[in-house]
CSV table of C-alpha atoms in Angstrom, one decimal:
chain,number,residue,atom,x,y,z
A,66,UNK,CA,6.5,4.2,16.2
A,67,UNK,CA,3.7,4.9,13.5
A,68,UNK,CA,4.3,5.1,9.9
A,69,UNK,CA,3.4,6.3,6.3
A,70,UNK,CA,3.8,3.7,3.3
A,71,UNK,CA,3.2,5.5,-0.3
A,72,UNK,CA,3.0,2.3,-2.7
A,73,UNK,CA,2.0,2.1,-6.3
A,74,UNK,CA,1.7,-1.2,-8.4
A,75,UNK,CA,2.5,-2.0,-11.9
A,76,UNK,CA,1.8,-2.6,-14.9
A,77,UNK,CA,-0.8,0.3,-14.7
A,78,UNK,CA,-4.6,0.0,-16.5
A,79,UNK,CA,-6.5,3.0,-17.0
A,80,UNK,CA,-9.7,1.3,-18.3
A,81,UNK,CA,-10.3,-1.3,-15.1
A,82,UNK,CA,-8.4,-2.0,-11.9
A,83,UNK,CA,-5.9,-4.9,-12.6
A,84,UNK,CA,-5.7,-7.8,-10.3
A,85,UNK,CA,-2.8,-7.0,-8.2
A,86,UNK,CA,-4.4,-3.5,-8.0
A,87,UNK,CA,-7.5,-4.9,-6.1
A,88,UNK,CA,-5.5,-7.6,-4.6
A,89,UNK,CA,-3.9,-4.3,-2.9
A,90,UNK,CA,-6.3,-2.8,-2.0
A,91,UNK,CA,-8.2,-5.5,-0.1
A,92,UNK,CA,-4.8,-6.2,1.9
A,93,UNK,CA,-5.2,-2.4,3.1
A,94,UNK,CA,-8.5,-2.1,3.8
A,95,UNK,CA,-8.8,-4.8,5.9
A,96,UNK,CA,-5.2,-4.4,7.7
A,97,UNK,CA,-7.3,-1.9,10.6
A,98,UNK,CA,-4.9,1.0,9.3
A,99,UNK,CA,-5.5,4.5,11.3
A,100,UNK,CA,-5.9,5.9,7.6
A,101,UNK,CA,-5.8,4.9,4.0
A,102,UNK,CA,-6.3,6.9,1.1
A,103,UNK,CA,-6.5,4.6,-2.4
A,104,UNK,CA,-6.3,6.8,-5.5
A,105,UNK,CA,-5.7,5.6,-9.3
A,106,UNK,CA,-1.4,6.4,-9.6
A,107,UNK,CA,-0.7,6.3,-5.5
A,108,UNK,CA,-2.0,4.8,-2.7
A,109,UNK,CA,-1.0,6.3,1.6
A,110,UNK,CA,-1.5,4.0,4.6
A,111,UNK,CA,-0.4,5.3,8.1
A,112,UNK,CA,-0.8,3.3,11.4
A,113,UNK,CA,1.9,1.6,14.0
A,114,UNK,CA,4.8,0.0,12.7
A,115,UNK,CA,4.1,-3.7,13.4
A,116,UNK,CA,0.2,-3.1,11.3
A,117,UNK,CA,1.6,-1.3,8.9
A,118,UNK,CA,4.8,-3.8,8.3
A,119,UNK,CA,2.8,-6.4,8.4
A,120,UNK,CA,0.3,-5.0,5.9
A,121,UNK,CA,2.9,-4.6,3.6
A,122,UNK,CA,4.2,-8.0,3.6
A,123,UNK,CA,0.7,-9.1,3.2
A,124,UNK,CA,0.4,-6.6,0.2
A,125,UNK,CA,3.9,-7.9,-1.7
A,126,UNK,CA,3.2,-11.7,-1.6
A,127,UNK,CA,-0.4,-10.9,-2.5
A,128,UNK,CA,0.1,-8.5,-5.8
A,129,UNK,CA,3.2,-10.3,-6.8
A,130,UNK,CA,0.7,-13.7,-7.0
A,131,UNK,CA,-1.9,-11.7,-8.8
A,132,UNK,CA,0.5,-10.5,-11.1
A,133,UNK,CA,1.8,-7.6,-10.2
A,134,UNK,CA,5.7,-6.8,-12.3
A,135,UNK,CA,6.8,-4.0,-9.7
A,136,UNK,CA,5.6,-2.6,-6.6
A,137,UNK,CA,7.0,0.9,-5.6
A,138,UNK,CA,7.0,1.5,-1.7
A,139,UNK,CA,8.3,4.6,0.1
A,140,UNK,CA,8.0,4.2,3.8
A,141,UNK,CA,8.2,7.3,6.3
A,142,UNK,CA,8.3,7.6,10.1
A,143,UNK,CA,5.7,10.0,11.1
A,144,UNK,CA,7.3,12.8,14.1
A,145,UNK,CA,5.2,14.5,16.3
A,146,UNK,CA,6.0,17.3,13.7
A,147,UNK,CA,4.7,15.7,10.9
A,148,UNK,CA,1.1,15.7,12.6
């Protein structure tokens, strides 16, 4: 099974990246993800289930300790239709 996580973190800065926002992001980019796509209000990560679950565990505890106040996830199974 492979899926697609949409995640965003808060409290949002728009003059520098906060901690939990990099703290994020490092969690991603080093989970060997098939794709990730980081953006300022949304980030995507697709890949198998068992990477990307535990990516996202890894991302929780790791922006909730950096200081992170809510973390928005939407996760999708991606269907030979989807692409």
């Amino acid at each position: 099974m492979r899926l697609r996580v949409e995640f965003t973190t808060e409290p949002f800065d728009l003059d520098e990246a906060p901690a939990h926002a990099l703290a994020a992001r490092e969690v991603i980019e080093t989970a060997a993800l098939d794709a990730v796509d980081v953006g300022p209000f949304g980030n995507t990560v697709e890949g198998g289930a068992d990477r990307v679950l535990t990516a996202v565990d890894a991302l929780l505890r790791r922006s909730l300790q950096a200081g992170a106040t809510r973390i928005s996830l939407q996760v999708n199974v991606i269907t030979e239709a989807d692409g």
